[in-house]
mmCIF file of C-alpha atoms in Angstrom:
data_model
loop_
_atom_site.group_PDB
_atom_site.id
_atom_site.type_symbol
_atom_site.label_atom_id
_atom_site.label_comp_id
_atom_site.label_asym_id
_atom_site.label_seq_id
_atom_site.Cartn_x
_atom_site.Cartn_y
_atom_site.Cartn_z
ATOM 1 C CA UNK A 1 9.396 1.987 -19.520
ATOM 2 C CA UNK A 2 5.563 0.624 -18.962
ATOM 3 C CA UNK A 3 2.920 2.967 -17.215
ATOM 4 C CA UNK A 4 0.605 1.005 -14.504
ATOM 5 C CA UNK A 5 -2.394 1.914 -12.340
ATOM 6 C CA UNK A 6 -2.236 0.284 -8.768
ATOM 7 C CA UNK A 7 -5.717 0.782 -7.004
ATOM 8 C CA UNK A 8 -7.624 -0.639 -4.073
ATOM 9 C CA UNK A 9 -4.719 -3.413 -3.402
ATOM 10 C CA UNK A 10 -3.484 -4.621 0.069
ATOM 11 C CA UNK A 11 0.228 -5.855 0.542
ATOM 12 C CA UNK A 12 0.406 -7.477 3.804
ATOM 13 C CA UNK A 13 3.676 -8.880 5.263
ATOM 14 C CA UNK A 14 5.646 -9.553 2.026
ATOM 15 C CA UNK A 15 9.186 -10.786 2.393
ATOM 16 C CA UNK A 16 10.455 -7.563 0.565
ATOM 17 C CA UNK A 17 8.523 -4.402 -0.389
ATOM 18 C CA UNK A 18 4.971 -4.082 -0.543
ATOM 19 C CA UNK A 19 4.649 -2.150 -3.545
ATOM 20 C CA UNK A 20 7.615 -0.924 -5.707
ATOM 21 C CA UNK A 21 8.250 0.345 -8.897
ATOM 22 C CA UNK A 22 10.717 -2.745 -9.377
ATOM 23 C CA UNK A 23 13.057 -0.627 -11.278
ATOM 24 C CA UNK A 24 10.191 0.569 -14.080
ATOM 25 C CA UNK A 25 10.852 4.445 -14.514
ATOM 26 C CA UNK A 26 7.584 4.899 -15.893
ATOM 27 C CA UNK A 27 4.311 6.924 -14.936
ATOM 28 C CA UNK A 28 2.377 5.201 -12.523
ATOM 29 C CA UNK A 29 -0.696 5.969 -10.686
ATOM 30 C CA UNK A 30 -0.670 4.414 -7.413
ATOM 31 C CA UNK A 31 -3.960 5.128 -5.233
ATOM 32 C CA UNK A 32 -6.300 3.975 -2.486
ATOM 33 C CA UNK A 33 -3.994 1.075 -1.389
ATOM 34 C CA UNK A 34 -3.153 -0.190 1.844
ATOM 35 C CA UNK A 35 0.415 -1.782 2.956
ATOM 36 C CA UNK A 36 1.187 -3.541 6.227
ATOM 37 C CA UNK A 37 4.075 -4.874 7.470
ATOM 38 C CA UNK A 38 6.161 -5.912 4.827
ATOM 39 C CA UNK A 39 9.754 -6.867 5.604
ATOM 40 C CA UNK A 40 11.390 -3.856 3.949
ATOM 41 C CA UNK A 41 9.582 -0.957 2.850
ATOM 42 C CA UNK A 42 5.858 -0.897 2.309
ATOM 43 C CA UNK A 43 6.205 1.710 -0.511
ATOM 44 C CA UNK A 44 9.453 1.486 -2.544
ATOM 45 C CA UNK A 45 9.361 4.068 -5.619
ATOM 46 C CA UNK A 46 13.144 5.123 -6.093
ATOM 47 C CA UNK A 47 12.508 6.379 -9.294
ATOM 48 C CA UNK A 48 9.600 7.739 -12.184
ATOM 49 C CA UNK A 49 6.970 9.972 -12.413
ATOM 50 C CA UNK A 50 4.447 8.387 -10.307
ATOM 51 C CA UNK A 51 1.165 10.013 -8.801
ATOM 52 C CA UNK A 52 0.570 8.762 -5.323
ATOM 53 C CA UNK A 53 -3.229 9.553 -3.849
ATOM 54 C CA UNK A 54 -4.816 8.155 -0.719
ATOM 55 C CA UNK A 55 -2.296 5.307 0.364
ATOM 56 C CA UNK A 56 -2.082 4.140 3.709
ATOM 57 C CA UNK A 57 1.215 2.569 5.108
ATOM 58 C CA UNK A 58 1.116 0.791 8.418
ATOM 59 C CA UNK A 59 3.532 -0.993 10.971
ATOM 60 C CA UNK A 60 2.822 -2.801 13.978
ATOM 61 C CA UNK A 61 7.055 -2.263 14.930
ATOM 62 C CA UNK A 62 9.528 -0.451 13.658
ATOM 63 C CA UNK A 63 10.708 -0.555 9.992
ATOM 64 C CA UNK A 64 11.780 1.242 6.910
ATOM 65 C CA UNK A 65 10.373 4.482 5.822
ATOM 66 C CA UNK A 66 8.592 4.504 2.854
ATOM 67 C CA UNK A 67 10.430 6.233 -0.331
ATOM 68 C CA UNK A 68 8.093 7.931 -2.904
ATOM 69 C CA UNK A 69 9.587 9.646 -5.993
ATOM 70 C CA UNK A 70 6.740 11.540 -7.779
ATOM 71 C CA UNK A 71 3.709 13.613 -7.040
ATOM 72 C CA UNK A 72 2.685 12.801 -3.542
ATOM 73 C CA UNK A 73 0.198 14.692 -1.831
ATOM 74 C CA UNK A 74 -1.415 15.141 1.836
ATOM 75 C CA UNK A 75 -3.979 12.398 1.376
ATOM 76 C CA UNK A 76 -1.317 9.842 1.730
ATOM 77 C CA UNK A 77 -0.383 8.275 5.240
ATOM 78 C CA UNK A 78 3.152 7.046 4.626
ATOM 79 C CA UNK A 79 4.894 5.408 7.623
ATOM 80 C CA UNK A 80 7.821 7.582 8.817
ATOM 81 C CA UNK A 81 8.432 6.353 12.191
ATOM 82 C CA UNK A 82 4.973 6.387 13.375
ATOM 83 C CA UNK A 83 1.508 5.339 12.123
ATOM 84 C CA UNK A 84 -1.145 7.740 10.809
ATOM 85 C CA UNK A 85 -4.659 7.881 12.251
ATOM 86 C CA UNK A 86 -5.974 5.568 9.395
ATOM 87 C CA UNK A 87 -3.642 2.589 10.771
ATOM 88 C CA UNK A 88 -5.997 2.302 13.834
ATOM 89 C CA UNK A 89 -8.605 0.677 11.806
ATOM 90 C CA UNK A 90 -6.036 -1.665 10.016
ATOM 91 C CA UNK A 91 -4.928 -3.806 12.862
ATOM 92 C CA UNK A 92 -5.309 -7.752 13.576
ATOM 93 C CA UNK A 93 -5.188 -10.813 11.524
ATOM 94 C CA UNK A 94 -5.616 -10.741 7.878
ATOM 95 C CA UNK A 95 -8.965 -12.751 6.630
ATOM 96 C CA UNK A 96 -10.991 -13.264 3.369
ATOM 97 C CA UNK A 97 -13.930 -14.928 2.221
ATOM 98 C CA UNK A 98 -16.255 -14.369 -0.708
ATOM 99 C CA UNK A 99 -19.988 -12.812 -0.428
ATOM 100 C CA UNK A 100 -22.742 -14.262 -1.825
ATOM 101 C CA UNK A 101 -22.264 -12.328 -4.895
ATOM 102 C CA UNK A 102 -18.959 -13.237 -5.674
ATOM 103 C CA UNK A 103 -17.044 -10.348 -4.406
ATOM 104 C CA UNK A 104 -13.863 -10.649 -2.289
ATOM 105 C CA UNK A 105 -14.246 -9.486 1.158
ATOM 106 C CA UNK A 106 -11.118 -8.825 3.202
ATOM 107 C CA UNK A 107 -10.945 -8.233 6.880
ATOM 108 C CA UNK A 108 -8.357 -7.202 9.519
ATOM 109 C CA UNK A 109 -8.775 -8.160 12.988
ATOM 110 C CA UNK A 110 -12.552 -9.088 11.744
ATOM 111 C CA UNK A 111 -13.433 -5.730 10.389
ATOM 112 C CA UNK A 112 -14.018 -5.417 6.729
ATOM 113 C CA UNK A 113 -11.604 -3.384 4.937
ATOM 114 C CA UNK A 114 -12.993 -0.885 2.516
ATOM 115 C CA UNK A 115 -10.229 0.945 0.065
#
């Protein structure tokens, strides 16, 4: 078991899951992440004692429901057959560039993503 923190990360159109426990039953803190249109689940956590806060899962069509085991509160918007309200701002093509100060700037549909 290894404990992890995953925050302010984007998983976009991966060939399997967006975020997964990867058979690690440790304690993970998963917060402020965005997962869009991954082939299987956007969030796939089948075991462990993870804490989920302010995560967003979006799909442009049908797909598998997310699976989360642990402490999940109402700040999350997980896919369960329909997108939550936050998904309206996360549509379109993914783009990225670097700002003049070296920060990574990620866009979806031309709009800057801020997690």
